[in-house]
């Protein structure tokens, strides 16, 4: 459980070697750069950075457009692990030199604009068509539907349920009118009204009263049928032009790879420029300031020597209040658990790396939550596949290594609890009696039949981890020479809580030592009352503060009860697996398709159960470490060590 010792350094070299030195530092990934300028950006750099950011946004937009046109959908795995193409640095540079990025982006942007305009036009034509279709039986040019010196007209629709009432009311207003029904649908009636101009206000008010909706038709010399035909012709032309644009865009799909190369090339340029702004320059030299693992100093010098011998690496003292970034180094078996530590936060300057101390608990809790032999085997094999098949980033590699270890422990727990894809050894037929007897002999508990025993075991694990956390806090305070606090704040609580546990166990088992445990608990409580308020002023405040400190017992009890989730999750995955098996058995008797349905239910059901059980096991095991365990001794808050290196989204250098 090691926090790597860090060293702050200044790297000094001639200005003529700046690019070569920066490239060397980027390739070796050993130094985390720090700015030593009061003002980090200059006008020209800010403009250049803005240009890079604009180009990156343009390329990203072009990539999204082409991928949508090419209908390139990411697989389930690619959604979590985006593939990166391996390319040599020379090929990447040659692509940047020969590829006309500006012309390609202009062409793609032009196609995207044309396609968008055609889509808008298509929507407008469909909207126009929807307006015209109800009026196709109207055999009159649309531009003739206008008022005369003596008459007015209204064209629109009304709900069928209001039509009879409207017609009756209009007949009373003026019989000298024409009401022509043009079309009727399930919901509405489409009408043409012609009435005297002097009755216009009365007519229009009446129509409005009955929710009359005026028609919005184009002013055209054509009839609705002819206008509909014209719109259909325009839609056909729009479709033809859209297909041409799509074909042209698909032909540009071959530029996808080059665009991705250019994206990573420009991203690297942007990163380099941002890093250069952190340097301090003179007329002839430059200085790079940063942090490095102390053990890597010689390695850094050797790498720089391959570039130039005109440099120096100087160890410097950190500025006042400055803390070193945190890098962790553990044995191979424990390094995956650094992921859990870093999710919570890197250790601060006064803490140790808790990755090792949490490793046993996390793996055990994960195994209990998953709790099935074959589930564990499947998870381990899947993890091995991903670790071998894909070049994962550090976090992804640690995750699958964690799942691999968790799967192994889950398989062991499955053997000890007799869980095999929801079956128990008792479910095996007599034909395999030797195997049945062997599996039964190594099974130590059946959580479904003995949930209380499993609950006690889960709570016992919680007690052990919580007490262990208090011990770690006490050790940390002793290391910091806070001896009084270590004894009175941690030691007394450790004694008191241990006494309470001893009292509960002794009382439950009717042990004769229960009386001793009672006196130990009372003594521990009295000691806490007398010492926990020692920082307060006045005897009464000291006593009350000490008395109130006993309320922390409820917090410890709540933390302990949280470990009951180990029982709940372990039982749930087993019970769901059993239900899946039962459902599979029920459909087996279906004629013809029974076997197929059973296989589908078993495969899909168990796959879903493994997925959910694995997610639950990871989340809840992590929660127990972060909330119940870390809260006893660990604060975090350190800054993770992030060395200067190449950043890329689509490519990986060979």
mmCIF file of C-alpha atoms in Angstrom, residues 70-380:
data_model
loop_
_atom_site.group_PDB
_atom_site.id
_atom_site.type_symbol
_atom_site.label_atom_id
_atom_site.label_comp_id
_atom_site.label_asym_id
_atom_site.label_seq_id
_atom_site.Cartn_x
_atom_site.Cartn_y
_atom_site.Cartn_z
ATOM 1 C CA UNK A 70 -23.179 5.884 -43.569
ATOM 2 C CA UNK A 71 -25.479 4.484 -40.844
ATOM 3 C CA UNK A 72 -22.457 3.390 -38.859
ATOM 4 C CA UNK A 73 -23.912 2.192 -35.573
ATOM 5 C CA UNK A 74 -21.685 1.367 -32.657
ATOM 6 C CA UNK A 75 -21.930 -2.126 -31.280
ATOM 7 C CA UNK A 76 -22.794 -2.719 -27.626
ATOM 8 C CA UNK A 77 -19.116 -3.223 -26.799
ATOM 9 C CA UNK A 78 -17.963 -0.210 -28.823
ATOM 10 C CA UNK A 79 -20.342 1.929 -26.786
ATOM 11 C CA UNK A 80 -18.193 1.209 -23.734
ATOM 12 C CA UNK A 81 -14.817 0.713 -25.408
ATOM 13 C CA UNK A 82 -14.495 2.964 -28.475
ATOM 14 C CA UNK A 83 -12.123 1.276 -30.943
ATOM 15 C CA UNK A 84 -8.880 3.027 -31.819
ATOM 16 C CA UNK A 85 -6.985 2.403 -35.013
ATOM 17 C CA UNK A 86 -3.251 1.841 -34.780
ATOM 18 C CA UNK A 87 -1.222 4.124 -37.010
ATOM 19 C CA UNK A 88 2.439 5.040 -37.190
ATOM 20 C CA UNK A 89 3.431 8.588 -36.351
ATOM 21 C CA UNK A 90 4.892 9.035 -39.843
ATOM 22 C CA UNK A 91 1.600 8.024 -41.481
ATOM 23 C CA UNK A 92 -0.275 10.433 -39.239
ATOM 24 C CA UNK A 93 2.040 13.299 -40.161
ATOM 25 C CA UNK A 94 1.864 12.427 -43.874
ATOM 26 C CA UNK A 95 -1.947 12.446 -43.721
ATOM 27 C CA UNK A 96 -1.863 15.881 -42.108
ATOM 28 C CA UNK A 97 0.426 17.160 -44.861
ATOM 29 C CA UNK A 98 -1.446 15.731 -47.848
ATOM 30 C CA UNK A 99 -5.090 15.854 -46.774
ATOM 31 C CA UNK A 100 -6.961 19.030 -47.744
ATOM 32 C CA UNK A 101 -8.948 19.402 -44.541
ATOM 33 C CA UNK A 102 -10.454 22.786 -45.384
ATOM 34 C CA UNK A 103 -11.819 21.593 -48.748
ATOM 35 C CA UNK A 104 -13.224 18.396 -47.235
ATOM 36 C CA UNK A 105 -14.963 20.287 -44.421
ATOM 37 C CA UNK A 106 -16.402 22.841 -46.859
ATOM 38 C CA UNK A 107 -17.736 20.066 -49.072
ATOM 39 C CA UNK A 108 -19.260 18.177 -46.153
ATOM 40 C CA UNK A 109 -20.745 21.347 -44.695
ATOM 41 C CA UNK A 110 -22.240 22.206 -48.088
ATOM 42 C CA UNK A 111 -23.834 18.769 -48.380
ATOM 43 C CA UNK A 112 -25.152 19.008 -44.836
ATOM 44 C CA UNK A 113 -26.695 22.423 -45.568
ATOM 45 C CA UNK A 114 -28.274 21.177 -48.813
ATOM 46 C CA UNK A 115 -29.654 18.121 -47.077
ATOM 47 C CA UNK A 116 -31.076 20.248 -44.277
ATOM 48 C CA UNK A 117 -32.719 22.635 -46.772
ATOM 49 C CA UNK A 118 -34.196 19.722 -48.716
ATOM 50 C CA UNK A 119 -35.531 18.216 -45.512
ATOM 51 C CA UNK A 120 -37.167 21.525 -44.572
ATOM 52 C CA UNK A 121 -38.652 21.804 -48.061
ATOM 53 C CA UNK A 122 -39.994 18.263 -47.850
ATOM 54 C CA UNK A 123 -41.639 19.039 -44.507
ATOM 55 C CA UNK A 124 -43.220 22.194 -45.928
ATOM 56 C CA UNK A 125 -44.565 20.294 -48.945
ATOM 57 C CA UNK A 126 -46.045 17.574 -46.751
ATOM 58 C CA UNK A 127 -47.643 20.278 -44.625
ATOM 59 C CA UNK A 128 -49.076 21.891 -47.768
ATOM 60 C CA UNK A 129 -50.334 18.518 -48.943
ATOM 61 C CA UNK A 130 -52.070 17.908 -45.616
ATOM 62 C CA UNK A 131 -53.898 21.229 -46.027
ATOM 63 C CA UNK A 132 -55.003 20.485 -49.605
ATOM 64 C CA UNK A 133 -56.093 16.832 -49.379
ATOM 65 C CA UNK A 134 -59.419 17.428 -47.564
ATOM 66 C CA UNK A 135 -60.399 19.873 -50.358
ATOM 67 C CA UNK A 136 -59.596 17.711 -53.381
ATOM 68 C CA UNK A 137 -63.332 17.406 -54.223
ATOM 69 C CA UNK A 138 -63.580 21.180 -54.592
ATOM 70 C CA UNK A 139 -63.667 21.650 -58.384
ATOM 71 C CA UNK A 140 -62.904 25.372 -58.365
ATOM 72 C CA UNK A 141 -59.667 27.284 -58.963
ATOM 73 C CA UNK A 142 -58.382 28.405 -55.596
ATOM 74 C CA UNK A 143 -57.873 32.033 -56.651
ATOM 75 C CA UNK A 144 -61.584 32.391 -57.435
ATOM 76 C CA UNK A 145 -62.531 31.805 -53.803
ATOM 77 C CA UNK A 146 -62.677 35.509 -53.046
ATOM 78 C CA UNK A 147 -65.423 37.913 -51.899
ATOM 79 C CA UNK A 148 -67.603 39.776 -54.435
ATOM 80 C CA UNK A 149 -69.092 43.276 -54.046
ATOM 81 C CA UNK A 150 -72.251 41.769 -52.493
ATOM 82 C CA UNK A 151 -71.130 38.436 -51.003
ATOM 83 C CA UNK A 152 -68.548 37.069 -48.668
ATOM 84 C CA UNK A 153 -67.357 33.507 -48.155
ATOM 85 C CA UNK A 154 -65.763 31.281 -45.531
ATOM 86 C CA UNK A 155 -63.853 28.066 -46.142
ATOM 87 C CA UNK A 156 -62.983 25.735 -43.287
ATOM 88 C CA UNK A 157 -63.834 22.770 -41.103
ATOM 89 C CA UNK A 158 -65.938 22.013 -38.067
ATOM 90 C CA UNK A 159 -66.282 19.039 -35.765
ATOM 91 C CA UNK A 160 -69.010 16.643 -36.901
ATOM 92 C CA UNK A 161 -70.726 16.822 -33.519
ATOM 93 C CA UNK A 162 -71.305 20.593 -33.991
ATOM 94 C CA UNK A 163 -72.379 20.554 -37.644
ATOM 95 C CA UNK A 164 -76.139 20.045 -37.197
ATOM 96 C CA UNK A 165 -76.373 22.731 -34.513
ATOM 97 C CA UNK A 166 -74.327 25.164 -36.573
ATOM 98 C CA UNK A 167 -76.459 24.600 -39.698
ATOM 99 C CA UNK A 168 -79.680 25.110 -37.754
ATOM 100 C CA UNK A 169 -78.430 28.389 -36.279
ATOM 101 C CA UNK A 170 -77.138 29.651 -39.629
ATOM 102 C CA UNK A 171 -80.511 28.932 -41.302
ATOM 103 C CA UNK A 172 -82.122 31.254 -38.777
ATOM 104 C CA UNK A 173 -79.654 34.049 -39.509
ATOM 105 C CA UNK A 174 -80.221 34.226 -43.246
ATOM 106 C CA UNK A 175 -81.779 31.771 -45.694
ATOM 107 C CA UNK A 176 -80.071 33.672 -48.536
ATOM 108 C CA UNK A 177 -76.816 31.724 -48.159
ATOM 109 C CA UNK A 178 -75.044 28.715 -49.602
ATOM 110 C CA UNK A 179 -73.662 25.956 -47.369
ATOM 111 C CA UNK A 180 -71.693 23.485 -49.470
ATOM 112 C CA UNK A 181 -70.273 20.313 -47.871
ATOM 113 C CA UNK A 182 -66.974 19.568 -49.648
ATOM 114 C CA UNK A 183 -65.719 16.582 -47.628
ATOM 115 C CA UNK A 184 -66.451 14.594 -44.486
ATOM 116 C CA UNK A 185 -64.048 12.574 -42.363
ATOM 117 C CA UNK A 186 -64.541 10.645 -39.126
ATOM 118 C CA UNK A 187 -64.014 13.773 -37.061
ATOM 119 C CA UNK A 188 -64.616 16.848 -39.218
ATOM 120 C CA UNK A 189 -66.778 18.259 -41.984
ATOM 121 C CA UNK A 190 -65.166 20.578 -44.560
ATOM 122 C CA UNK A 191 -67.498 23.368 -45.674
ATOM 123 C CA UNK A 192 -67.799 26.313 -48.069
ATOM 124 C CA UNK A 193 -70.110 29.143 -46.909
ATOM 125 C CA UNK A 194 -71.309 31.939 -49.190
ATOM 126 C CA UNK A 195 -73.398 34.699 -47.518
ATOM 127 C CA UNK A 196 -74.425 38.325 -47.916
ATOM 128 C CA UNK A 197 -71.765 40.859 -47.053
ATOM 129 C CA UNK A 198 -74.039 42.769 -44.665
ATOM 130 C CA UNK A 199 -74.437 39.553 -42.613
ATOM 131 C CA UNK A 200 -70.675 38.922 -42.441
ATOM 132 C CA UNK A 201 -70.130 39.849 -38.787
ATOM 133 C CA UNK A 202 -73.072 37.782 -37.583
ATOM 134 C CA UNK A 203 -72.007 34.804 -39.682
ATOM 135 C CA UNK A 204 -68.374 34.952 -38.632
ATOM 136 C CA UNK A 205 -69.286 35.318 -34.940
ATOM 137 C CA UNK A 206 -71.577 32.297 -35.188
ATOM 138 C CA UNK A 207 -68.919 30.206 -36.943
ATOM 139 C CA UNK A 208 -66.384 31.132 -34.268
ATOM 140 C CA UNK A 209 -68.847 30.152 -31.558
ATOM 141 C CA UNK A 210 -69.013 26.602 -32.963
ATOM 142 C CA UNK A 211 -65.197 26.251 -33.216
ATOM 143 C CA UNK A 212 -65.041 26.764 -36.959
ATOM 144 C CA UNK A 213 -61.436 26.423 -38.237
ATOM 145 C CA UNK A 214 -60.731 28.552 -41.358
ATOM 146 C CA UNK A 215 -58.821 26.810 -44.133
ATOM 147 C CA UNK A 216 -55.326 28.018 -45.059
ATOM 148 C CA UNK A 217 -55.122 27.296 -48.781
ATOM 149 C CA UNK A 218 -52.677 28.760 -51.330
ATOM 150 C CA UNK A 219 -53.795 31.515 -53.722
ATOM 151 C CA UNK A 220 -53.418 29.564 -56.952
ATOM 152 C CA UNK A 221 -55.121 29.462 -60.378
ATOM 153 C CA UNK A 222 -55.203 25.662 -60.023
ATOM 154 C CA UNK A 223 -57.930 23.542 -58.488
ATOM 155 C CA UNK A 224 -57.039 21.626 -55.286
ATOM 156 C CA UNK A 225 -56.574 18.428 -57.312
ATOM 157 C CA UNK A 226 -54.169 20.144 -59.706
ATOM 158 C CA UNK A 227 -52.353 21.786 -56.801
ATOM 159 C CA UNK A 228 -52.044 18.400 -55.061
ATOM 160 C CA UNK A 229 -50.567 16.930 -58.213
ATOM 161 C CA UNK A 230 -48.094 19.831 -58.388
ATOM 162 C CA UNK A 231 -47.023 19.260 -54.763
ATOM 163 C CA UNK A 232 -46.523 15.557 -55.487
ATOM 164 C CA UNK A 233 -44.286 16.500 -58.425
ATOM 165 C CA UNK A 234 -42.246 18.789 -56.170
ATOM 166 C CA UNK A 235 -41.939 16.028 -53.555
ATOM 167 C CA UNK A 236 -40.661 13.625 -56.211
ATOM 168 C CA UNK A 237 -38.048 16.166 -57.368
ATOM 169 C CA UNK A 238 -37.058 16.822 -53.748
ATOM 170 C CA UNK A 239 -36.673 13.085 -53.141
ATOM 171 C CA UNK A 240 -34.539 12.738 -56.265
ATOM 172 C CA UNK A 241 -32.275 15.609 -55.252
ATOM 173 C CA UNK A 242 -32.043 14.261 -51.684
ATOM 174 C CA UNK A 243 -30.937 10.877 -53.010
ATOM 175 C CA UNK A 244 -28.255 12.578 -55.097
ATOM 176 C CA UNK A 245 -26.953 14.474 -52.070
ATOM 177 C CA UNK A 246 -26.980 11.309 -49.937
ATOM 178 C CA UNK A 247 -25.069 9.436 -52.628
ATOM 179 C CA UNK A 248 -22.496 12.209 -52.795
ATOM 180 C CA UNK A 249 -22.220 12.182 -48.994
ATOM 181 C CA UNK A 250 -21.800 8.396 -48.933
ATOM 182 C CA UNK A 251 -19.006 8.716 -51.470
ATOM 183 C CA UNK A 252 -17.333 11.079 -49.018
ATOM 184 C CA UNK A 253 -17.585 8.364 -46.365
ATOM 185 C CA UNK A 254 -14.153 7.209 -47.461
ATOM 186 C CA UNK A 255 -12.805 10.366 -45.834
ATOM 187 C CA UNK A 256 -13.994 9.247 -42.389
ATOM 188 C CA UNK A 257 -10.678 7.653 -41.489
ATOM 189 C CA UNK A 258 -8.639 10.659 -42.615
ATOM 190 C CA UNK A 259 -10.919 13.019 -40.713
ATOM 191 C CA UNK A 260 -10.354 10.964 -37.558
ATOM 192 C CA UNK A 261 -6.605 11.124 -38.143
ATOM 193 C CA UNK A 262 -6.830 14.884 -38.539
ATOM 194 C CA UNK A 263 -8.899 15.227 -35.393
ATOM 195 C CA UNK A 264 -6.269 13.478 -33.291
ATOM 196 C CA UNK A 265 -3.451 15.342 -35.043
ATOM 197 C CA UNK A 266 -5.001 18.735 -34.269
ATOM 198 C CA UNK A 267 -5.924 17.632 -30.740
ATOM 199 C CA UNK A 268 -2.271 16.779 -30.171
ATOM 200 C CA UNK A 269 -1.218 20.167 -31.574
ATOM 201 C CA UNK A 270 -3.635 21.920 -29.228
ATOM 202 C CA UNK A 271 -2.331 19.981 -26.230
ATOM 203 C CA UNK A 272 1.272 20.814 -27.158
ATOM 204 C CA UNK A 273 0.454 24.508 -27.516
ATOM 205 C CA UNK A 274 -1.316 24.546 -24.146
ATOM 206 C CA UNK A 275 1.747 22.917 -22.623
ATOM 207 C CA UNK A 276 4.111 25.415 -24.255
ATOM 208 C CA UNK A 277 2.213 28.211 -22.539
ATOM 209 C CA UNK A 278 3.298 26.754 -19.204
ATOM 210 C CA UNK A 279 6.980 27.164 -20.060
ATOM 211 C CA UNK A 280 9.224 30.065 -19.222
ATOM 212 C CA UNK A 281 11.407 31.305 -22.073
ATOM 213 C CA UNK A 282 14.492 33.461 -22.263
ATOM 214 C CA UNK A 283 16.249 34.558 -25.432
ATOM 215 C CA UNK A 284 18.238 31.332 -25.587
ATOM 216 C CA UNK A 285 16.717 28.831 -23.139
ATOM 217 C CA UNK A 286 13.467 27.595 -21.660
ATOM 218 C CA UNK A 287 12.402 26.054 -18.348
ATOM 219 C CA UNK A 288 9.811 23.335 -17.754
ATOM 220 C CA UNK A 289 8.486 22.878 -14.231
ATOM 221 C CA UNK A 290 6.622 19.781 -13.083
ATOM 222 C CA UNK A 291 6.328 16.729 -10.892
ATOM 223 C CA UNK A 292 7.832 13.317 -11.484
ATOM 224 C CA UNK A 293 8.001 10.050 -9.577
ATOM 225 C CA UNK A 294 11.340 10.204 -7.787
ATOM 226 C CA UNK A 295 12.257 6.720 -8.971
ATOM 227 C CA UNK A 296 11.827 7.872 -12.598
ATOM 228 C CA UNK A 297 14.434 10.657 -12.469
ATOM 229 C CA UNK A 298 17.198 8.564 -14.022
ATOM 230 C CA UNK A 299 14.786 7.215 -16.630
ATOM 231 C CA UNK A 300 13.824 10.779 -17.582
ATOM 232 C CA UNK A 301 17.461 11.813 -17.943
ATOM 233 C CA UNK A 302 18.190 8.801 -20.147
ATOM 234 C CA UNK A 303 15.219 9.636 -22.383
ATOM 235 C CA UNK A 304 16.283 13.275 -22.707
ATOM 236 C CA UNK A 305 19.851 12.206 -23.464
ATOM 237 C CA UNK A 306 18.524 10.487 -26.574
ATOM 238 C CA UNK A 307 17.304 13.884 -27.783
ATOM 239 C CA UNK A 308 20.054 16.244 -26.631
ATOM 240 C CA UNK A 309 22.819 16.445 -24.063
ATOM 241 C CA UNK A 310 22.260 20.179 -23.605
ATOM 242 C CA UNK A 311 19.809 20.011 -20.715
ATOM 243 C CA UNK A 312 19.662 19.764 -16.956
ATOM 244 C CA UNK A 313 17.074 18.368 -14.548
ATOM 245 C CA UNK A 314 17.076 20.237 -11.237
ATOM 246 C CA UNK A 315 15.214 19.181 -8.106
ATOM 247 C CA UNK A 316 13.407 22.178 -6.603
ATOM 248 C CA UNK A 317 11.458 22.765 -3.420
ATOM 249 C CA UNK A 318 7.661 23.026 -3.764
ATOM 250 C CA UNK A 319 6.123 26.442 -3.302
ATOM 251 C CA UNK A 320 4.587 27.314 0.035
ATOM 252 C CA UNK A 321 1.307 25.435 0.448
ATOM 253 C CA UNK A 322 1.909 23.367 -2.688
ATOM 254 C CA UNK A 323 1.236 19.634 -2.403
ATOM 255 C CA UNK A 324 2.562 16.937 -4.657
ATOM 256 C CA UNK A 325 0.222 15.002 -6.945
ATOM 257 C CA UNK A 326 -0.436 11.432 -5.862
ATOM 258 C CA UNK A 327 0.647 8.322 -7.731
ATOM 259 C CA UNK A 328 0.044 4.821 -6.359
ATOM 260 C CA UNK A 329 2.180 1.712 -6.729
ATOM 261 C CA UNK A 330 1.015 -1.707 -5.565
ATOM 262 C CA UNK A 331 1.744 -5.328 -6.327
ATOM 263 C CA UNK A 332 0.033 -6.674 -9.448
ATOM 264 C CA UNK A 333 -2.641 -8.513 -7.452
ATOM 265 C CA UNK A 334 -3.620 -5.330 -5.582
ATOM 266 C CA UNK A 335 -3.262 -2.706 -8.327
ATOM 267 C CA UNK A 336 -6.846 -3.166 -9.680
ATOM 268 C CA UNK A 337 -8.208 -1.986 -6.328
ATOM 269 C CA UNK A 338 -6.573 1.397 -6.913
ATOM 270 C CA UNK A 339 -9.654 2.061 -9.078
ATOM 271 C CA UNK A 340 -11.881 2.047 -5.976
ATOM 272 C CA UNK A 341 -9.490 4.335 -4.134
ATOM 273 C CA UNK A 342 -9.338 6.805 -7.008
ATOM 274 C CA UNK A 343 -13.124 6.830 -7.435
ATOM 275 C CA UNK A 344 -13.311 8.075 -3.843
ATOM 276 C CA UNK A 345 -10.267 10.331 -4.200
ATOM 277 C CA UNK A 346 -6.498 10.039 -4.082
ATOM 278 C CA UNK A 347 -4.901 10.003 -0.605
ATOM 279 C CA UNK A 348 -3.939 13.385 0.773
ATOM 280 C CA UNK A 349 -0.411 14.214 1.865
ATOM 281 C CA UNK A 350 -0.867 12.727 5.355
ATOM 282 C CA UNK A 351 -2.541 9.434 4.372
ATOM 283 C CA UNK A 352 -1.529 6.027 3.113
ATOM 284 C CA UNK A 353 -2.923 4.199 0.089
ATOM 285 C CA UNK A 354 -5.909 2.087 1.284
ATOM 286 C CA UNK A 355 -6.026 -0.068 -1.876
ATOM 287 C CA UNK A 356 -4.469 -3.106 -0.204
ATOM 288 C CA UNK A 357 -6.524 -2.964 2.991
ATOM 289 C CA UNK A 358 -9.799 -2.722 1.081
ATOM 290 C CA UNK A 359 -8.888 -5.416 -1.470
ATOM 291 C CA UNK A 360 -9.819 -8.441 0.675
ATOM 292 C CA UNK A 361 -13.132 -6.937 1.778
ATOM 293 C CA UNK A 362 -14.132 -5.723 -1.681
ATOM 294 C CA UNK A 363 -13.376 -9.042 -3.379
ATOM 295 C CA UNK A 364 -15.174 -11.014 -0.646
ATOM 296 C CA UNK A 365 -18.226 -8.752 -0.651
ATOM 297 C CA UNK A 366 -18.395 -8.845 -4.455
ATOM 298 C CA UNK A 367 -18.210 -12.636 -4.404
ATOM 299 C CA UNK A 368 -20.972 -12.910 -1.795
ATOM 300 C CA UNK A 369 -23.261 -10.534 -3.721
ATOM 301 C CA UNK A 370 -22.798 -12.419 -7.012
ATOM 302 C CA UNK A 371 -22.607 -15.767 -5.221
ATOM 303 C CA UNK A 372 -22.904 -18.342 -8.013
ATOM 304 C CA UNK A 373 -20.238 -20.740 -9.295
ATOM 305 C CA UNK A 374 -21.102 -20.512 -12.993
ATOM 306 C CA UNK A 375 -21.872 -16.788 -12.853
ATOM 307 C CA UNK A 376 -18.399 -16.263 -11.429
ATOM 308 C CA UNK A 377 -16.806 -18.457 -14.112
ATOM 309 C CA UNK A 378 -18.671 -16.627 -16.904
ATOM 310 C CA UNK A 379 -17.728 -13.213 -15.497
ATOM 311 C CA UNK A 380 -14.073 -14.255 -15.217
#
